[in-house]
CSV table of C-alpha atoms in Angstrom, one decimal:
chain,number,residue,atom,x,y,z
A,1,UNK,CA,8.2,145.2,-17.0
A,2,UNK,CA,11.1,144.6,-19.2
A,3,UNK,CA,12.0,147.5,-21.5
A,4,UNK,CA,15.1,147.2,-23.6
A,5,UNK,CA,16.8,149.4,-26.1
A,6,UNK,CA,20.0,148.5,-28.0
A,7,UNK,CA,22.6,151.2,-27.1
A,8,UNK,CA,25.2,152.5,-29.6
A,9,UNK,CA,28.5,150.7,-29.2
A,10,UNK,CA,26.7,147.4,-28.3
A,11,UNK,CA,28.8,144.3,-28.7
A,12,UNK,CA,26.4,143.0,-31.4
A,13,UNK,CA,27.3,143.2,-35.0
A,14,UNK,CA,25.5,146.2,-36.5
A,15,UNK,CA,23.9,144.5,-39.5
A,16,UNK,CA,22.1,141.8,-37.7
A,17,UNK,CA,21.7,143.6,-34.4
A,18,UNK,CA,18.1,144.9,-34.8
A,19,UNK,CA,16.7,141.8,-36.5
A,20,UNK,CA,18.2,139.4,-34.0
A,21,UNK,CA,17.1,141.5,-31.1
A,22,UNK,CA,13.5,141.7,-32.2
A,23,UNK,CA,13.3,138.0,-33.0
A,24,UNK,CA,14.8,137.0,-29.7
A,25,UNK,CA,12.6,139.4,-27.7
A,26,UNK,CA,9.6,137.8,-29.3
A,27,UNK,CA,10.8,134.3,-28.6
A,28,UNK,CA,12.4,134.6,-25.2
A,29,UNK,CA,9.9,136.7,-23.3
A,30,UNK,CA,6.9,134.6,-22.5
A,31,UNK,CA,4.6,133.8,-19.6
A,32,UNK,CA,6.1,130.4,-19.2
A,33,UNK,CA,9.6,131.5,-18.3
A,34,UNK,CA,8.3,134.2,-15.9
A,35,UNK,CA,6.1,131.6,-14.2
A,36,UNK,CA,9.2,129.4,-13.7
A,37,UNK,CA,11.2,132.4,-12.4
A,38,UNK,CA,8.4,133.3,-10.0
A,39,UNK,CA,8.3,129.8,-8.6
A,40,UNK,CA,12.1,130.0,-8.1
A,41,UNK,CA,11.7,133.3,-6.4
A,42,UNK,CA,8.9,132.0,-4.1
A,43,UNK,CA,11.1,129.0,-3.1
A,44,UNK,CA,14.0,131.4,-2.3
A,45,UNK,CA,11.8,133.7,-0.2
A,46,UNK,CA,10.2,130.7,1.6
A,47,UNK,CA,13.5,129.1,2.5
A,48,UNK,CA,15.1,132.4,3.5
A,49,UNK,CA,12.2,133.2,5.8
A,50,UNK,CA,12.1,129.8,7.3
A,51,UNK,CA,15.8,130.1,8.0
A,52,UNK,CA,15.1,133.3,9.9
A,53,UNK,CA,16.3,135.9,7.5
A,54,UNK,CA,14.6,139.2,6.5
A,55,UNK,CA,15.2,141.1,3.3
A,56,UNK,CA,14.8,144.9,2.8
A,57,UNK,CA,15.9,146.7,-0.3
A,58,UNK,CA,18.0,143.8,-1.3
A,59,UNK,CA,19.9,143.5,2.0
A,60,UNK,CA,19.6,140.3,3.9
A,61,UNK,CA,19.6,140.2,7.7
A,62,UNK,CA,18.3,138.3,10.7
A,63,UNK,CA,14.7,138.8,11.8
A,64,UNK,CA,14.2,140.8,15.0
A,65,UNK,CA,14.1,138.3,17.9
A,66,UNK,CA,10.7,137.3,19.4
A,67,UNK,CA,9.7,138.9,22.7
A,68,UNK,CA,10.1,136.6,25.8
A,69,UNK,CA,6.3,136.8,26.3
A,70,UNK,CA,5.6,135.6,22.8
A,71,UNK,CA,8.1,132.8,23.2
A,72,UNK,CA,6.3,131.7,26.3
A,73,UNK,CA,3.0,131.7,24.3
A,74,UNK,CA,4.6,129.6,21.6
A,75,UNK,CA,5.9,127.2,24.3
A,76,UNK,CA,2.3,126.9,25.7
A,77,UNK,CA,3.2,128.5,29.0
A,78,UNK,CA,0.9,131.5,28.5
A,79,UNK,CA,-2.5,131.9,27.0
A,80,UNK,CA,-2.6,133.5,23.5
A,81,UNK,CA,-4.2,136.9,23.0
A,82,UNK,CA,-4.9,139.4,25.8
A,83,UNK,CA,-8.2,137.9,26.7
A,84,UNK,CA,-7.1,134.4,26.0
A,85,UNK,CA,-9.7,134.2,23.2
A,86,UNK,CA,-7.8,132.0,20.8
A,87,UNK,CA,-6.7,129.2,23.0
A,88,UNK,CA,-8.6,128.8,26.2
A,89,UNK,CA,-6.3,126.4,27.9
A,90,UNK,CA,-2.6,126.3,28.3
A,91,UNK,CA,-2.0,123.6,25.7
A,92,UNK,CA,1.2,123.4,23.7
A,93,UNK,CA,0.5,125.0,20.3
A,94,UNK,CA,1.1,122.9,17.2
A,95,UNK,CA,3.5,125.3,15.4
A,96,UNK,CA,3.9,125.1,11.7
A,97,UNK,CA,6.8,123.4,10.0
A,98,UNK,CA,10.5,124.3,10.3
A,99,UNK,CA,10.2,126.4,13.5
A,100,UNK,CA,10.7,126.2,17.2
A,101,UNK,CA,9.1,128.4,19.9
A,102,UNK,CA,12.1,130.8,20.1
A,103,UNK,CA,12.8,130.9,16.4
A,104,UNK,CA,11.8,134.1,14.6
A,105,UNK,CA,10.8,132.9,11.2
A,106,UNK,CA,7.2,134.2,10.7
A,107,UNK,CA,5.8,130.8,11.4
A,108,UNK,CA,2.9,130.3,13.8
A,109,UNK,CA,0.6,128.0,11.9
A,110,UNK,CA,2.6,128.3,8.7
A,111,UNK,CA,-0.4,129.4,6.6
A,112,UNK,CA,0.9,132.8,5.5
A,113,UNK,CA,4.1,131.4,3.9
A,114,UNK,CA,2.2,128.7,2.2
A,115,UNK,CA,0.1,131.3,0.6
A,116,UNK,CA,2.7,133.2,-1.4
A,117,UNK,CA,1.3,133.5,-4.9
A,118,UNK,CA,2.5,134.9,-8.2
A,119,UNK,CA,1.2,136.4,-11.4
A,120,UNK,CA,3.3,136.0,-14.5
A,121,UNK,CA,3.0,138.4,-17.4
A,122,UNK,CA,4.6,138.4,-20.8
A,123,UNK,CA,7.3,140.7,-19.6
A,124,UNK,CA,7.7,140.2,-15.9
A,125,UNK,CA,6.1,138.8,-12.8
A,126,UNK,CA,4.7,139.8,-9.4
A,127,UNK,CA,4.9,138.0,-6.1
A,128,UNK,CA,2.3,138.6,-3.4
A,129,UNK,CA,0.6,137.1,-0.4
A,130,UNK,CA,-2.8,135.7,-1.3
A,131,UNK,CA,-5.8,137.4,0.3
A,132,UNK,CA,-7.1,134.0,1.5
A,133,UNK,CA,-8.8,133.1,4.8
A,134,UNK,CA,-7.0,131.5,7.8
A,135,UNK,CA,-7.9,128.9,10.3
A,136,UNK,CA,-7.1,129.5,13.9
A,137,UNK,CA,-4.9,127.1,15.7
A,138,UNK,CA,-7.6,126.2,18.2
A,139,UNK,CA,-10.1,125.7,15.3
A,140,UNK,CA,-12.5,128.2,13.8
A,141,UNK,CA,-12.1,131.0,11.3
A,142,UNK,CA,-9.6,133.9,11.8
A,143,UNK,CA,-11.0,137.3,11.1
A,144,UNK,CA,-7.7,138.3,9.4
A,145,UNK,CA,-6.6,137.2,6.0
A,146,UNK,CA,-3.1,136.0,5.1
A,147,UNK,CA,-2.5,139.3,3.2
A,148,UNK,CA,-3.5,141.3,6.3
A,149,UNK,CA,-1.2,139.3,8.5
A,150,UNK,CA,1.7,139.7,6.0
A,151,UNK,CA,1.2,143.5,5.9
A,152,UNK,CA,1.3,143.6,9.7
A,153,UNK,CA,4.4,141.4,10.2
A,154,UNK,CA,6.2,143.2,7.3
A,155,UNK,CA,6.3,146.4,9.3
A,156,UNK,CA,8.8,145.0,11.8
A,157,UNK,CA,10.1,142.0,9.9
A,158,UNK,CA,10.2,142.8,6.1
A,159,UNK,CA,10.4,139.6,4.1
A,160,UNK,CA,8.6,139.9,0.8
A,161,UNK,CA,11.6,141.1,-1.2
A,162,UNK,CA,14.5,139.5,-3.0
A,163,UNK,CA,17.9,139.7,-1.5
A,164,UNK,CA,20.9,140.6,-3.8
A,165,UNK,CA,22.1,137.0,-4.0
A,166,UNK,CA,18.6,135.8,-4.7
A,167,UNK,CA,18.3,138.2,-7.6
A,168,UNK,CA,21.4,136.7,-9.0
A,169,UNK,CA,19.9,133.3,-8.9
A,170,UNK,CA,16.9,134.5,-10.8
A,171,UNK,CA,18.9,136.5,-13.3
A,172,UNK,CA,21.3,133.6,-13.9
A,173,UNK,CA,18.3,131.3,-14.6
A,174,UNK,CA,16.9,133.9,-17.0
A,175,UNK,CA,20.2,134.5,-18.7
A,176,UNK,CA,20.5,130.8,-19.3
A,177,UNK,CA,17.0,130.7,-20.8
A,178,UNK,CA,17.8,133.6,-23.2
A,179,UNK,CA,21.0,131.9,-24.3
A,180,UNK,CA,19.2,128.7,-25.0
A,181,UNK,CA,16.6,130.4,-27.0
A,182,UNK,CA,19.1,132.5,-28.9
A,183,UNK,CA,21.2,129.5,-29.8
A,184,UNK,CA,18.1,127.8,-31.1
A,185,UNK,CA,17.2,130.8,-33.3
A,186,UNK,CA,20.6,131.8,-34.6
A,187,UNK,CA,22.4,128.5,-35.1
B,1,UNK,CA,44.9,124.1,-16.9
B,2,UNK,CA,43.7,127.5,-15.6
B,3,UNK,CA,45.6,129.1,-12.7
B,4,UNK,CA,43.7,129.0,-9.5
B,5,UNK,CA,44.6,130.9,-6.3
B,6,UNK,CA,46.3,128.6,-3.7
B,7,UNK,CA,44.7,127.1,-0.6
B,8,UNK,CA,44.7,129.7,2.2
B,9,UNK,CA,44.3,132.7,-0.1
B,10,UNK,CA,41.1,134.5,0.9
B,11,UNK,CA,39.9,135.4,-2.5
B,12,UNK,CA,39.3,132.4,-4.7
B,13,UNK,CA,40.1,133.3,-8.3
B,14,UNK,CA,40.6,131.4,-11.5
B,15,UNK,CA,42.8,133.1,-14.1
B,16,UNK,CA,42.9,132.0,-17.7
B,17,UNK,CA,45.4,133.2,-20.3
B,18,UNK,CA,43.7,133.0,-23.7
B,19,UNK,CA,47.1,133.4,-25.5
B,20,UNK,CA,48.3,130.2,-23.9
B,21,UNK,CA,45.2,128.3,-25.0
B,22,UNK,CA,45.4,129.8,-28.4
B,23,UNK,CA,49.0,128.5,-28.9
B,24,UNK,CA,47.8,125.1,-27.9
B,25,UNK,CA,44.8,125.1,-30.2
B,26,UNK,CA,46.0,126.7,-33.3
B,27,UNK,CA,49.0,124.6,-34.1
B,28,UNK,CA,47.9,123.6,-37.6
B,29,UNK,CA,46.8,127.0,-38.9
B,30,UNK,CA,48.9,129.1,-41.2
B,31,UNK,CA,50.8,132.1,-39.7
B,32,UNK,CA,48.5,134.6,-41.5
B,33,UNK,CA,45.4,133.0,-40.0
B,34,UNK,CA,47.0,132.7,-36.6
B,35,UNK,CA,48.0,136.4,-36.7
B,36,UNK,CA,44.5,137.4,-37.7
B,37,UNK,CA,42.8,135.3,-35.0
B,38,UNK,CA,45.3,136.2,-32.3
B,39,UNK,CA,44.5,139.9,-32.6
B,40,UNK,CA,40.9,138.9,-31.5
B,41,UNK,CA,42.1,137.6,-28.2
B,42,UNK,CA,42.4,141.0,-26.6
B,43,UNK,CA,38.9,141.9,-27.8
B,44,UNK,CA,36.6,142.6,-24.8
B,45,UNK,CA,33.7,140.7,-26.4
B,46,UNK,CA,35.8,137.6,-27.1
B,47,UNK,CA,37.1,137.7,-23.5
B,48,UNK,CA,33.7,138.1,-22.1
B,49,UNK,CA,32.2,135.4,-24.3
B,50,UNK,CA,35.0,133.0,-23.1
B,51,UNK,CA,34.3,133.9,-19.4
B,52,UNK,CA,30.6,133.5,-19.7
B,53,UNK,CA,30.9,130.2,-21.6
B,54,UNK,CA,33.4,129.0,-19.0
B,55,UNK,CA,31.0,129.8,-16.2
B,56,UNK,CA,28.2,128.0,-18.0
B,57,UNK,CA,30.4,125.0,-18.4
B,58,UNK,CA,31.5,124.9,-14.8
B,59,UNK,CA,27.8,125.3,-13.7
B,60,UNK,CA,26.5,122.6,-16.0
B,61,UNK,CA,29.3,120.2,-15.0
B,62,UNK,CA,28.8,120.8,-11.3
B,63,UNK,CA,25.0,120.3,-11.5
B,64,UNK,CA,25.5,117.0,-13.2
B,65,UNK,CA,27.5,115.7,-10.2
B,66,UNK,CA,30.9,115.9,-11.9
B,67,UNK,CA,34.1,117.5,-10.6
B,68,UNK,CA,36.8,119.0,-12.7
B,69,UNK,CA,38.4,115.5,-13.3
B,70,UNK,CA,35.0,114.1,-14.5
B,71,UNK,CA,34.6,112.1,-11.3
B,72,UNK,CA,31.5,112.1,-9.1
B,73,UNK,CA,31.6,114.4,-6.0
B,74,UNK,CA,32.0,112.9,-2.5
B,75,UNK,CA,28.6,112.0,-1.1
B,76,UNK,CA,26.9,114.3,1.4
B,77,UNK,CA,27.4,113.4,5.1
B,78,UNK,CA,24.7,111.7,7.0
B,79,UNK,CA,24.3,114.6,9.4
B,80,UNK,CA,23.9,117.1,6.5
B,81,UNK,CA,21.3,114.9,4.8
B,82,UNK,CA,19.3,114.7,8.0
B,83,UNK,CA,19.5,118.5,8.7
B,84,UNK,CA,16.6,120.9,8.5
B,85,UNK,CA,18.3,123.0,5.9
B,86,UNK,CA,18.6,120.0,3.6
B,87,UNK,CA,14.9,119.2,4.0
B,88,UNK,CA,13.8,122.8,3.7
B,89,UNK,CA,15.4,123.1,0.3
B,90,UNK,CA,14.0,119.8,-0.8
B,91,UNK,CA,17.3,118.5,-1.9
B,92,UNK,CA,17.8,115.0,-3.4
B,93,UNK,CA,19.9,112.9,-1.0
B,94,UNK,CA,21.7,111.0,-3.7
B,95,UNK,CA,22.3,113.9,-6.1
B,96,UNK,CA,25.4,115.9,-5.1
B,97,UNK,CA,25.4,119.1,-7.1
B,98,UNK,CA,26.6,121.8,-4.6
B,99,UNK,CA,23.3,123.6,-5.0
B,100,UNK,CA,21.3,124.4,-1.9
B,101,UNK,CA,19.8,127.8,-2.8
B,102,UNK,CA,21.8,128.2,-6.0
B,103,UNK,CA,23.4,131.4,-4.7
B,104,UNK,CA,27.0,130.2,-4.8
B,105,UNK,CA,26.9,129.0,-8.4
B,106,UNK,CA,24.9,132.0,-9.6
B,107,UNK,CA,27.5,134.4,-8.0
B,108,UNK,CA,30.3,133.2,-10.3
B,109,UNK,CA,31.3,136.2,-12.4
B,110,UNK,CA,34.0,137.4,-14.8
B,111,UNK,CA,36.5,139.9,-13.7
B,112,UNK,CA,38.3,142.2,-16.1
B,113,UNK,CA,42.0,141.6,-16.6
B,114,UNK,CA,44.6,143.2,-18.8
B,115,UNK,CA,45.8,141.8,-22.2
B,116,UNK,CA,44.6,138.3,-23.0
B,117,UNK,CA,43.9,137.3,-19.4
B,118,UNK,CA,40.5,136.7,-17.9
B,119,UNK,CA,39.5,135.8,-14.4
B,120,UNK,CA,36.5,134.2,-12.7
B,121,UNK,CA,35.5,135.1,-9.1
B,122,UNK,CA,32.6,134.8,-6.7
B,123,UNK,CA,30.6,137.8,-5.6
B,124,UNK,CA,30.2,138.2,-1.9
B,125,UNK,CA,32.3,136.9,1.0
B,126,UNK,CA,29.9,134.2,1.9
B,127,UNK,CA,29.8,132.7,-1.6
B,128,UNK,CA,33.6,133.0,-1.9
B,129,UNK,CA,34.1,131.2,1.4
B,130,UNK,CA,31.6,128.5,0.4
B,131,UNK,CA,33.4,127.9,-2.9
B,132,UNK,CA,36.8,128.0,-1.2
B,133,UNK,CA,35.6,125.3,1.3
B,134,UNK,CA,34.4,123.1,-1.5
B,135,UNK,CA,37.5,123.5,-3.6
B,136,UNK,CA,40.1,122.9,-1.0
B,137,UNK,CA,38.1,121.1,1.7
B,138,UNK,CA,38.3,122.0,5.3
B,139,UNK,CA,35.6,123.9,7.1
B,140,UNK,CA,34.8,123.7,10.8
B,141,UNK,CA,36.5,120.6,12.3
B,142,UNK,CA,38.0,119.9,8.9
B,143,UNK,CA,34.8,118.0,8.1
B,144,UNK,CA,34.2,119.3,4.6
B,145,UNK,CA,35.6,117.0,1.9
B,146,UNK,CA,37.2,118.3,-1.3
B,147,UNK,CA,34.7,118.8,-4.1
B,148,UNK,CA,36.9,120.4,-6.8
B,149,UNK,CA,34.5,122.1,-9.2
B,150,UNK,CA,36.1,125.5,-9.8
B,151,UNK,CA,38.6,124.9,-12.5
B,152,UNK,CA,38.9,124.1,-16.2
B,153,UNK,CA,40.8,121.3,-17.9
B,154,UNK,CA,42.9,121.8,-21.0
B,155,UNK,CA,40.3,120.1,-23.1
B,156,UNK,CA,37.5,122.3,-21.8
B,157,UNK,CA,39.5,125.5,-22.4
B,158,UNK,CA,40.3,124.3,-25.9
B,159,UNK,CA,36.7,123.5,-26.6
B,160,UNK,CA,35.4,126.9,-25.4
B,161,UNK,CA,38.0,128.9,-27.4
B,162,UNK,CA,37.5,126.9,-30.5
B,163,UNK,CA,33.8,127.4,-30.3
B,164,UNK,CA,34.1,131.1,-29.9
B,165,UNK,CA,36.7,131.5,-32.7
B,166,UNK,CA,34.7,129.3,-35.1
B,167,UNK,CA,31.2,130.6,-34.5
B,168,UNK,CA,32.6,134.1,-34.2
B,169,UNK,CA,30.1,136.8,-34.0
B,170,UNK,CA,27.2,134.4,-33.4
B,171,UNK,CA,28.4,133.3,-30.1
B,172,UNK,CA,29.4,136.8,-29.1
B,173,UNK,CA,25.9,138.0,-30.1
B,174,UNK,CA,24.2,135.3,-28.0
B,175,UNK,CA,26.2,136.3,-25.0
B,176,UNK,CA,25.7,140.0,-25.6
B,177,UNK,CA,22.0,139.6,-26.0
B,178,UNK,CA,21.7,137.4,-22.9
B,179,UNK,CA,23.6,140.1,-21.0
B,180,UNK,CA,21.2,142.7,-22.3
B,181,UNK,CA,18.2,140.8,-21.2
B,182,UNK,CA,19.7,140.0,-17.9
B,183,UNK,CA,20.5,143.6,-17.2
B,184,UNK,CA,16.9,144.6,-18.1
B,185,UNK,CA,15.6,142.0,-15.6
B,186,UNK,CA,18.0,143.2,-13.0
B,187,UNK,CA,16.5,146.7,-13.4
B,188,UNK,CA,13.0,145.6,-12.8
B,189,UNK,CA,13.7,143.3,-9.8
C-alpha cells in the first residue's frame, strides 16, 4: 500500500506543497491505474516465464533445466506419472504455447500461466495465481488447482515476482500517470 | 545538439549543457533577466526537471515511430517479425517503436553532473547494449540497422528549457511529485 509523507527539504515550494500533494494524491491514486499497472505486470511476468527466466527477490535468472526423464515425457517417449495414470499410451503430448519439450518455461498445458490474476486497490495491487481447476492433458479433471501447481513449481523455479527491470517499467508507467494528472490539476 | 558518447564507447551517455542552451534561447532578454534566470541553471531541481522532461520527450518520440530527425524508423526485419519473441510480446508488425518489454526505454535515467551539465544514461548493461545497438547499428553479423532515438535536437532542447523557465515552480513541482509517488511505489513493489 502506498504511504507517502512530504519530507523537509523537498523540492516543492513550501506554500503550495501540502495542498498540491493532497489534491494530487486524491486524483492520482485510483483503482483504474492500478488495474492497468497489474495488467502490465502480468504481461511482463508471462513473457519472462515463457522466455525461460525466473525471478527471485528482483533478480532475473534462467530457470533450472528440466530433467532428462521429464524431457522424454514431454517428447512422448515415456509415460507420464509413476503409474502412467495420466496418459496411458505413449502419445506425443500437446504442449502449451511457446514451449518445446526441452524448454524450461513452466509450460505443460499452459493453464497455470493463463490463470494469473490480479486485485487492484485504491493504493496498490496484488498479483496471484487463481485457485481454479485444471483439465488433464489426456482429458478429465486434475485433482490439483492452478494455485497448488504454482506453489509447487515456485519451490524450485520461483517466477511470481517482478525483476528489477520490470519494476522500472511499472514505475515509469506510474510516474507518467502522476505527471499527466498533476499537469491537468495544476496547469 | 546534445553531446553523445561516440560509437565503440561501452557506456552510452547523452550530455547536455544547460548554459549553452540558455545562451541560445535567451538572446532577446535584458541582461538583468538573463542574470537572474542563469543562476537557476545550477539548481538541482531545474536540472532534474530538464532531465526528466528530456527522457519523457525521447520516450514519446520513440513510441510514435520517429527518430531524432523526425523520420520513421527502419522497418523490422522479416525474421524478427516471424520470431517467437515478437509474437510472445504481441507486437504490431508495422509499428516500429523499439518497445518489446519496455525495459530499455524505462531504464533511461538522469545522472548527476557538475555545474550546468546533465547526463542521461541507461541502467543495466543489457539495456545499455540494446540502446547502443539501436543508436549506432551493428549487432551480431552487423544486421541491426541504425535507429537513432537517443539524442535531442536543438529545437527540442530549447523547448524543454523554455518550458521549465516559463512555468517555473509548477513544472518542478510536477516532476518532484511524480518522483515522490514513484519512490513510494518502488517501496511497495
